[in-house]
XYZ file of C-alpha atoms in Angstrom:
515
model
C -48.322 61.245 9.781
C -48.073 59.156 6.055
C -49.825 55.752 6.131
C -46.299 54.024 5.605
C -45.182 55.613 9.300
C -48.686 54.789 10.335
C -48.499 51.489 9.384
C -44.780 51.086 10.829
C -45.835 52.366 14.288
C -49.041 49.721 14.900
C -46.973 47.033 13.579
C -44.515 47.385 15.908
C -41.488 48.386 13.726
C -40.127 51.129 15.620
C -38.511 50.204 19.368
C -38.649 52.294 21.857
C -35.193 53.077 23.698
C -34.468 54.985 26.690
C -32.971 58.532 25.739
C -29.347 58.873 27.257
C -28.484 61.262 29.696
C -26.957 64.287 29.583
C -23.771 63.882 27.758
C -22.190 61.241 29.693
C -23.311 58.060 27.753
C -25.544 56.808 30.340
C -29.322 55.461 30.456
C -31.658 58.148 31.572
C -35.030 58.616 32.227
C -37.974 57.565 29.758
C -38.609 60.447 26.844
C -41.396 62.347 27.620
C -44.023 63.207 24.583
C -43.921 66.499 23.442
C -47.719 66.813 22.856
C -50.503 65.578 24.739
C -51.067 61.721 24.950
C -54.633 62.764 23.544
C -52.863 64.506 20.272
C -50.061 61.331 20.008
C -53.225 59.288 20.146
C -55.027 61.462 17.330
C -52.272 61.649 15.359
C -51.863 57.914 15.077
C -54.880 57.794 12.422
C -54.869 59.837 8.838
C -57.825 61.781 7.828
C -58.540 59.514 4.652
C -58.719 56.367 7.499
C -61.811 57.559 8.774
C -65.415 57.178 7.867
C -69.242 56.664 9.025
C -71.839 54.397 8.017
C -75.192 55.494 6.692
C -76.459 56.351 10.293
C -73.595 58.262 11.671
C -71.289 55.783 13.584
C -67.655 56.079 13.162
C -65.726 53.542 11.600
C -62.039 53.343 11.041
C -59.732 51.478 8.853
C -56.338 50.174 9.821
C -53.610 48.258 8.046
C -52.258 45.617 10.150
C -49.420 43.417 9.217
C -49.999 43.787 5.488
C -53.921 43.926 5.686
C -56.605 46.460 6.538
C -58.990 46.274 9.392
C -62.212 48.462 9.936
C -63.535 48.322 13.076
C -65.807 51.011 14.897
C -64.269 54.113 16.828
C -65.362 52.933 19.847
C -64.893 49.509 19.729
C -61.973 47.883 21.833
C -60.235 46.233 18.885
C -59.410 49.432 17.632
C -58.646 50.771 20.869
C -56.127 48.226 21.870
C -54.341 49.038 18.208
C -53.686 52.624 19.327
C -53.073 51.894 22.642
C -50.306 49.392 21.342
C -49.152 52.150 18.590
C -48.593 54.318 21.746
C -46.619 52.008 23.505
C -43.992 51.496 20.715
C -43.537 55.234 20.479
C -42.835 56.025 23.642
C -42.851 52.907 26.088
C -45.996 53.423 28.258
C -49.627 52.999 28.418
C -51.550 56.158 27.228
C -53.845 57.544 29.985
C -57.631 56.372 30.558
C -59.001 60.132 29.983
C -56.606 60.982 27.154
C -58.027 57.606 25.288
C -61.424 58.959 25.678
C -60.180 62.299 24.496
C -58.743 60.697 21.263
C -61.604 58.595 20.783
C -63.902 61.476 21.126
C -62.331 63.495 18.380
C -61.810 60.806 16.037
C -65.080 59.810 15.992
C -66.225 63.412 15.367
C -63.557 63.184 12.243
C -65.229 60.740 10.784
C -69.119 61.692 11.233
C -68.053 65.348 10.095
C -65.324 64.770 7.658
C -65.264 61.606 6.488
C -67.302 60.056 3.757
C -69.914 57.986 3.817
C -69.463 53.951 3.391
C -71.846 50.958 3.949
C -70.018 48.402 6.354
C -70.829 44.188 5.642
C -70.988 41.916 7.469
C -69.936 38.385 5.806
C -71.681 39.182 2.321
C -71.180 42.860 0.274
C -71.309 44.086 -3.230
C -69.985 46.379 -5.336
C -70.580 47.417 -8.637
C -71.847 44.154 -9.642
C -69.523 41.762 -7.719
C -70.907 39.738 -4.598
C -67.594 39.270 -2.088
C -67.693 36.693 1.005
C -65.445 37.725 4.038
C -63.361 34.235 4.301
C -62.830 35.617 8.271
C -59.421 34.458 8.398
C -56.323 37.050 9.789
C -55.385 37.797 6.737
C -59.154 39.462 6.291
C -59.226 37.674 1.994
C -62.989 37.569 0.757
C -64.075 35.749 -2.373
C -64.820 37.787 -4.986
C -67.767 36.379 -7.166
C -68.280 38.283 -10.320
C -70.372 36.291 -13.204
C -67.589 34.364 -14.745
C -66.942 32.997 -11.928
C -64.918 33.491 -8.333
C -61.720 34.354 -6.788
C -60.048 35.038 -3.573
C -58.592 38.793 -3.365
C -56.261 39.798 -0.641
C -57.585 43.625 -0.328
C -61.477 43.331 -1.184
C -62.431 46.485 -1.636
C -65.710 46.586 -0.077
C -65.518 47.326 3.960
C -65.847 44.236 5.820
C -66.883 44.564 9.824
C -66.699 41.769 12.093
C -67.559 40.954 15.712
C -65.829 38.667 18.111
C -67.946 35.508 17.219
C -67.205 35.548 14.385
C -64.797 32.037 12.900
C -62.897 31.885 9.205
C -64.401 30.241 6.896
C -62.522 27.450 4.660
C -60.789 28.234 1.496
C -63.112 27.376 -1.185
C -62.052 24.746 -3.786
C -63.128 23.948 -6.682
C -64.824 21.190 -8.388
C -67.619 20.494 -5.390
C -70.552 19.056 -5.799
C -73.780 20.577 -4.362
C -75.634 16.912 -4.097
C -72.528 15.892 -1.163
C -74.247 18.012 0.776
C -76.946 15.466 0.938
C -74.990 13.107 3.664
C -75.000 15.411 6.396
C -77.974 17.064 6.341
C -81.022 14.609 7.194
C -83.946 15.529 4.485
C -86.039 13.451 2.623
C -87.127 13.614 -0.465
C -85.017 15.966 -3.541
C -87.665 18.653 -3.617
C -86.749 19.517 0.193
C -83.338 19.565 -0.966
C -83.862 22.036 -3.522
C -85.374 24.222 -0.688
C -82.127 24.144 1.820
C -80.125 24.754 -0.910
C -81.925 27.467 -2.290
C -81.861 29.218 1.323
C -77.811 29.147 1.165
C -77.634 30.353 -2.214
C -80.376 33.337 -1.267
C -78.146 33.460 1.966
C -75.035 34.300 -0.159
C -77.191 36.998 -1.989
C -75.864 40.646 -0.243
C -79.145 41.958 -0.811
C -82.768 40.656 0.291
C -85.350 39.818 0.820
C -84.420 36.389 2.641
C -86.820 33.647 3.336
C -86.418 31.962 7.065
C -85.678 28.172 6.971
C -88.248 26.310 9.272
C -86.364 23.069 10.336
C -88.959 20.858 12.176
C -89.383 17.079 12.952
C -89.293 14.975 16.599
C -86.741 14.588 18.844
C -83.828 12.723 17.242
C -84.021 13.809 13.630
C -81.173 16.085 13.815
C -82.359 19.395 13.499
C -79.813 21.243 15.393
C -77.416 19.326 13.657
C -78.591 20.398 10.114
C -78.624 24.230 11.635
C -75.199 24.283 12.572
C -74.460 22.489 8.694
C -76.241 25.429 6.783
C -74.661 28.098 8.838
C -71.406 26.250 8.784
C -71.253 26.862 5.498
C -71.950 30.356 5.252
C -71.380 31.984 8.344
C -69.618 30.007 10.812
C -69.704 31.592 14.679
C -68.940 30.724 18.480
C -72.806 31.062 19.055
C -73.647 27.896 16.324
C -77.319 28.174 17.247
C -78.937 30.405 19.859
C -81.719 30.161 22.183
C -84.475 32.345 21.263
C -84.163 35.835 22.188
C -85.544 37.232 25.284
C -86.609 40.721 23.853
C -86.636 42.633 20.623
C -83.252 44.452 22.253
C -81.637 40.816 22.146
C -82.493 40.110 19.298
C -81.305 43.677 17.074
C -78.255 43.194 18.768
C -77.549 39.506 17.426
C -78.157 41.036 13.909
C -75.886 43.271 14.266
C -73.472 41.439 15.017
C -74.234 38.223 12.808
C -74.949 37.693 9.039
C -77.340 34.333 9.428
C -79.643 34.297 12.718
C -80.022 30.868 13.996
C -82.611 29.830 16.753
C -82.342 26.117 18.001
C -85.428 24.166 19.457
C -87.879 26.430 19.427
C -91.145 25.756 21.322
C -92.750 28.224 19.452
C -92.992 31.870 18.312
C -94.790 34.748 20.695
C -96.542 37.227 18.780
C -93.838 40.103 19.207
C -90.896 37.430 17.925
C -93.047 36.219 15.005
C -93.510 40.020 14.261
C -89.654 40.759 14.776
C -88.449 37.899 12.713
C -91.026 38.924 9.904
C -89.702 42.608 9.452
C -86.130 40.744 9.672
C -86.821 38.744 6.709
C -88.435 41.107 4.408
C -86.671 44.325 5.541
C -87.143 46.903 8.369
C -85.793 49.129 11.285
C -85.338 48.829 14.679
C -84.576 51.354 17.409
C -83.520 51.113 20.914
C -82.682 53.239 23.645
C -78.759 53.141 24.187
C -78.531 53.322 27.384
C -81.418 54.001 30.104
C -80.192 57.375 31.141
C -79.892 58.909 27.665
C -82.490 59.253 24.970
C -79.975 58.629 22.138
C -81.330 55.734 19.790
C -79.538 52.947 18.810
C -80.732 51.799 15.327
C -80.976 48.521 13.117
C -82.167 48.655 9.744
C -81.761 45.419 7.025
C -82.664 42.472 6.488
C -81.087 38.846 7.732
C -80.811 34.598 6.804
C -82.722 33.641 9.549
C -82.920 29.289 10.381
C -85.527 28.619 13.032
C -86.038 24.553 14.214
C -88.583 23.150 16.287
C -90.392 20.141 16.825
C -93.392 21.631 16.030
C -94.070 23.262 12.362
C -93.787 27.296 12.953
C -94.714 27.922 9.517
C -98.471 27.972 11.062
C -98.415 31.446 11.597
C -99.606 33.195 8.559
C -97.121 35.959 8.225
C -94.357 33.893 9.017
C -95.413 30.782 6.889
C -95.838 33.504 3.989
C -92.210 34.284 3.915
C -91.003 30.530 4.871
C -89.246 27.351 3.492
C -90.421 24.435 5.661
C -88.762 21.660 5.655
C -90.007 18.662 7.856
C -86.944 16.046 9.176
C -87.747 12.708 9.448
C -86.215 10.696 11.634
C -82.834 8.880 12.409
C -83.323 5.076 12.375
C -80.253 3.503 14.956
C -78.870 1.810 11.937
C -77.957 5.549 10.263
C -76.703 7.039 12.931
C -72.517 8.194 12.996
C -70.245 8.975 15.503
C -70.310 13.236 15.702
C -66.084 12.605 15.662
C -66.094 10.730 12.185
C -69.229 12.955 10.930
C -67.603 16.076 11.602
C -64.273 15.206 10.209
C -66.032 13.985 7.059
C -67.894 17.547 6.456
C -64.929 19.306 7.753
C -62.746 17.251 4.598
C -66.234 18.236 2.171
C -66.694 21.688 3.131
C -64.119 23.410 0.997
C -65.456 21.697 -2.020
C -69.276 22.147 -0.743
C -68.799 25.926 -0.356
C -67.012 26.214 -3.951
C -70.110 24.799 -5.415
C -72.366 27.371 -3.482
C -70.126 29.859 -5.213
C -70.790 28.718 -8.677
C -73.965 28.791 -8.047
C -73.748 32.314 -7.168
C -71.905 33.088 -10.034
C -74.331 31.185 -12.314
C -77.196 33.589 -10.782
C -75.137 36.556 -11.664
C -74.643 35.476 -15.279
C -78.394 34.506 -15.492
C -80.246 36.676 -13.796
C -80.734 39.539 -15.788
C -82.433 37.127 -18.370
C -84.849 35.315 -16.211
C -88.554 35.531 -16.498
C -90.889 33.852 -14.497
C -94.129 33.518 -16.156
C -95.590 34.254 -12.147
C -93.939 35.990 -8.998
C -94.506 34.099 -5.929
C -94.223 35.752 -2.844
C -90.764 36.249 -2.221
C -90.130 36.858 -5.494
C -86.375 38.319 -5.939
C -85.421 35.170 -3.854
C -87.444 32.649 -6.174
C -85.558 34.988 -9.166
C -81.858 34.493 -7.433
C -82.236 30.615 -7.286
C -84.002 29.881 -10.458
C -80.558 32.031 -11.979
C -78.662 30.325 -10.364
C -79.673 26.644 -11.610
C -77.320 25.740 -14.208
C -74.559 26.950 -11.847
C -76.463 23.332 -9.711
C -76.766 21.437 -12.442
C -80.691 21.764 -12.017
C -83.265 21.140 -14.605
C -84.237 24.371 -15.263
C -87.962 25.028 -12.890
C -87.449 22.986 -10.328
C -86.784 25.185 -7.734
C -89.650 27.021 -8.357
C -91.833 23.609 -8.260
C -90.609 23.098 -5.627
C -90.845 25.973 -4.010
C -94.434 26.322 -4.915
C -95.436 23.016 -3.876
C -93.777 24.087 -0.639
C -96.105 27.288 -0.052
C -99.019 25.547 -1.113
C -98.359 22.871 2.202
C -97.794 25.899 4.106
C -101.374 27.704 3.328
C -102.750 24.238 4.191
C -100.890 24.304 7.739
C -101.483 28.047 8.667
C -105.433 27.495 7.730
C -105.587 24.164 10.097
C -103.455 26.283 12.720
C -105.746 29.630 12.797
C -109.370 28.675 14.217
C -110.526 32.052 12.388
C -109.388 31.026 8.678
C -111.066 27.470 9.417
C -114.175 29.270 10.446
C -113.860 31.673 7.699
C -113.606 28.784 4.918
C -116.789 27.173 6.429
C -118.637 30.116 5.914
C -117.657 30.795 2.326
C -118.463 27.352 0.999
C -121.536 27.315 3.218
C -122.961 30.927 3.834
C -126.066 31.205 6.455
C -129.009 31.127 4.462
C -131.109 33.380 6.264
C -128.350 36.471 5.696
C -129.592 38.827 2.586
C -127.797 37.708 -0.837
C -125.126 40.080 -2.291
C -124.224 40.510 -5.790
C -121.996 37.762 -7.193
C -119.060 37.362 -6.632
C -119.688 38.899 -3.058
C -120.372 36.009 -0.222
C -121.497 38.440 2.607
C -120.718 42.521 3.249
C -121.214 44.015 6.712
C -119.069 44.762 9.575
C -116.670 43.026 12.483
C -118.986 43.106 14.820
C -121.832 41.315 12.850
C -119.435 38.873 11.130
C -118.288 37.729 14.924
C -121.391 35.907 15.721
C -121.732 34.246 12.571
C -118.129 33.046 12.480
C -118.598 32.078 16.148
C -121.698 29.468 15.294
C -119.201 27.504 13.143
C -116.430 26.467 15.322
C -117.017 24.722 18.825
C -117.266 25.943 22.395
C -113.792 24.783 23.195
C -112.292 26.748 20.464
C -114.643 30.211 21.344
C -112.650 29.731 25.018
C -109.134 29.473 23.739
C -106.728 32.268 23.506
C -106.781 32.378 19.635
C -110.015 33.083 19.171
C -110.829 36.651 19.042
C -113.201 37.972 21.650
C -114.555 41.418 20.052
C -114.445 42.921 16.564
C -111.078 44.773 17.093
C -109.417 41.107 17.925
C -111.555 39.837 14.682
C -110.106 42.354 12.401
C -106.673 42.231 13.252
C -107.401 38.247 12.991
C -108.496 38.363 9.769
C -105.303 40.715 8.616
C -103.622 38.244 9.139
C -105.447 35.349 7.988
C -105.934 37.243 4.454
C -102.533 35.705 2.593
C -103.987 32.020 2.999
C -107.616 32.750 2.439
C -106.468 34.044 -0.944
C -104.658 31.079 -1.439
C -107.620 29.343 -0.716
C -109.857 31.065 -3.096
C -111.178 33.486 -0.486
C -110.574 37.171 -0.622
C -111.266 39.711 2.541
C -112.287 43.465 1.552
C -111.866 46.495 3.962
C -113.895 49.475 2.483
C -115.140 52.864 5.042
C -117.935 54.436 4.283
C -121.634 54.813 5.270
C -123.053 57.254 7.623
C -121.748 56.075 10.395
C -118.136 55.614 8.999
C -118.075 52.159 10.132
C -115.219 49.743 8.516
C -117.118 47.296 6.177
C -115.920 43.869 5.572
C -116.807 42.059 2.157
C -116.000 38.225 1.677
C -115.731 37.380 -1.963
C -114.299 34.232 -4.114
C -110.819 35.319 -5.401
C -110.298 36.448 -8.744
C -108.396 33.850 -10.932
């Protein structure tokens, strides 16, 4: 079947008519297909429509009403297209089994014959070119390309979506980034720089992304200035979620979502803080599909993620190493705006506010083959992407990067206060026991967990040897101290893990960091 008759079929331009009877001019009895429903079905989609993604699932592309559509085999968009392209060829609903028939052998089309394609969601690239799906019905995306940006009708990267999804506005031109400024509560310009270096990085296709920490009291508008940022970007039903009740939960809301947003946070169990971290920085995740098969279901990339809280979650080590945090202050009465007038203000601004996100994207295209930084911070392809995309801001060029720096330097400070084994570890190094044997300079003290326990544990208090957080045995020490190692550099402090000896034991060595 040719893509035109294809094309005629699921939009509807064929009727179907009763066939007349036999010779005498009257109505008779519904047509009957000549092949199977399941073969009707099948022959609804060309060969070239089909395709799979870099781990096997079947995808399928569709032109609708002037447009084209991918959408997964099995998904029920594309089942209600067929099942409506069926219904204008012959007037009935095709059968439950020979749907599952079809779907069957279309999907082993595409993972055998068809070729191989990367799906995005929201944000893709292709040979250079960044595009943003506008989510509208007419399925445009902006095309940003280092001269600057445009909306195409037919982007040709392959755009998924999923039901939560909402259309974004169309951008205009001539924005200014500082209007963003009224409706997001932040004090000071350098935390400014910080949001709006996230949303730039955000509108980056490829990582790594660095999560957003959002925290201040009650009243300072945090989940307000969440649903801003991801307005912005990627709009959704789902504004801002709870926090996820399992790793399952949470692969499944990346799938189906470009920017992960978590509102008031209370904090971040281990397995979340873990999660979020691979998230950020890249890495997979695997599920069992369903409980009576052993078939995996599989995640791997990287995500925007936007966490608030009232307290600071940039505490955590690992997470604080790949953060922006950004503290709200908060509302005084006389500030405050009806949500109908604010909302209609930022509705009227954000066509002009997401145009100037797009020059700055376009800016960091042009630029960033030429920047330099004289030092890599962690993070640094994101610090890279914003400092490119400065003049695109109107920034002084090197203040993001101040600012960014200045930011990580307040986060080391918060994730030593919040760990009880950094603290303890930092007392130690600027006062080592006197009565341990020297080691060579630039060497504080060598030995192993367990001996380093005890001496760590004589320089913190009883209350804070009972808690949870401190570690109770030289396995809980080690993996402590893994993660405690980012800051302590930071700090000036460096942790060494060398084997060897005749016993094989794990020897730690603290030492003053190399400049």
């Amino acid at each position: 079947m040719s893509e035109e008759s294809l094309r005629e079929i699921i939009n509807g331009a064929p009727e179907f008519r009763p066939a007349p009877a036999d010779g005498d001019g009257q109505t008779g009895p519904r047509r009957r297909a000549t092949k199977p429903q399941r073969d009707v079905l099948v022959d609804l989609v060309e060969d070239n429509a089909l395709w799979r993604d870099q781990d096997g699932q079947a995808y399928v592309t569709v032109p609708i009403n002037g447009h084209y559509e991918n959408c997964l085999v099995r998904s029920a968009r594309f089942r209600t297209i067929i099942a409506g392209g069926y219904y204008r060829l012959h007037g009935g609903a095709p059968g439950g089994q020979a749907m599952e028939d079809a779907l069957r052998v279309l999907e082993a089309r595409a993972i055998n014959d068809g070729p191989t394609c990367r799906p995005f969601r929201r944000v893709g690239e292709l040979d250079g070119h960044h595009y943003l799906d506008l989510g509208d019905d007419d399925w445009r995306a902006v095309e940003i390309a280092p001269d600057g940006w445009r909306i195409v009708e037919r982007p040709p990267v392959k755009f998924v979506r999923s039901k939560g999804m909402r259309p974004l506005p169309e951008p205009e031109r001539g924005g200014r980034i500082e209007d963003l400024q009224q409706f997001i509560n932040i004090d000071g310009e350098a935390d400014f720089r910080l949001v709006v270096g996230w949303l730039v990085g955000a509108l980056r296709a490829t990582g790594p992304y660095p999560i957003l920490l959002l925290a201040g009291e009650q009243g300072s508008a945090k989940s307000t200035s969440s649903r801003i940022c991801r307005a912005l970007i990627d709009p959704n039903t789902a504004t801002s979620r709870a926090a996820p009740r399992d790793e399952r939960d949470l692969v499944a809301a990346a799938s189906n979502s470009w920017i992960l947003s978590f509102d008031n946070l209370s904090g971040l169990p281990v397995w979340l803080a873990d999660a979020i971290c691979r998230l950020s920085t890249g890495g997979g995740y695997s599920a069992r599909q369903l409980h009576t098969d052993m078939d995996e279901a599989l995640f791997e990339g990287q995500r925007p993620i936007l966490l608030n809280a009232i307290p600071d979650l940039g505490g955590r080590a690992d997470v604080g190493d790949r953060a922006l945090s950004v503290t709200l202050p908060p509302i005084p009465d006389s500030r405050r705006r009806p949500e109908r007038t604010f909302w209609a203000d930022f509705e009227e601004q954000r066509p002009f506010l997401l145009g100037a996100l797009l020059d700055a994207v376009a800016a960091a295209l042009r630029h960033l083959p030429d920047v330099r930084l004289e030092r890599l911070p962690r993070m640094a392809d994101f610090a890279e992407w914003v400092t490119a995309a400065e003049p695109g801001l109107g920034w002084e060029p090197g203040s993001f990067l101040e600012a960014y720096e200045r930011n990580r330097e307040g986060i080391v400070e918060l994730a030593v206060e919040a760990s009880p084994v950094a603290q303890a570890v930092c007392a130690f190094a600027a006062k080592p026991d006197p009565t341990i044997e020297p080691v060579q300079p630039p060497d504080l003290w060598r030995g192993s967990s367990s001996d380093l326990l005890p001496l760590l544990s004589g320089r913190v208090s009883e209350a804070v040897r009972n808690s949870r957080e401190w570690p109770k045995n030289a396995s809980g020490l080690g993996a402590a101290l893994r993660r405690a190692a980012p800051v302590l550099r930071k700090r000036g402090i460096e942790l060494l893990n060398s084997k060897g000896g005749k016993d094989s034991r794990r020897s730690i060595t603290i030492r003053r960091a190399m400049p």
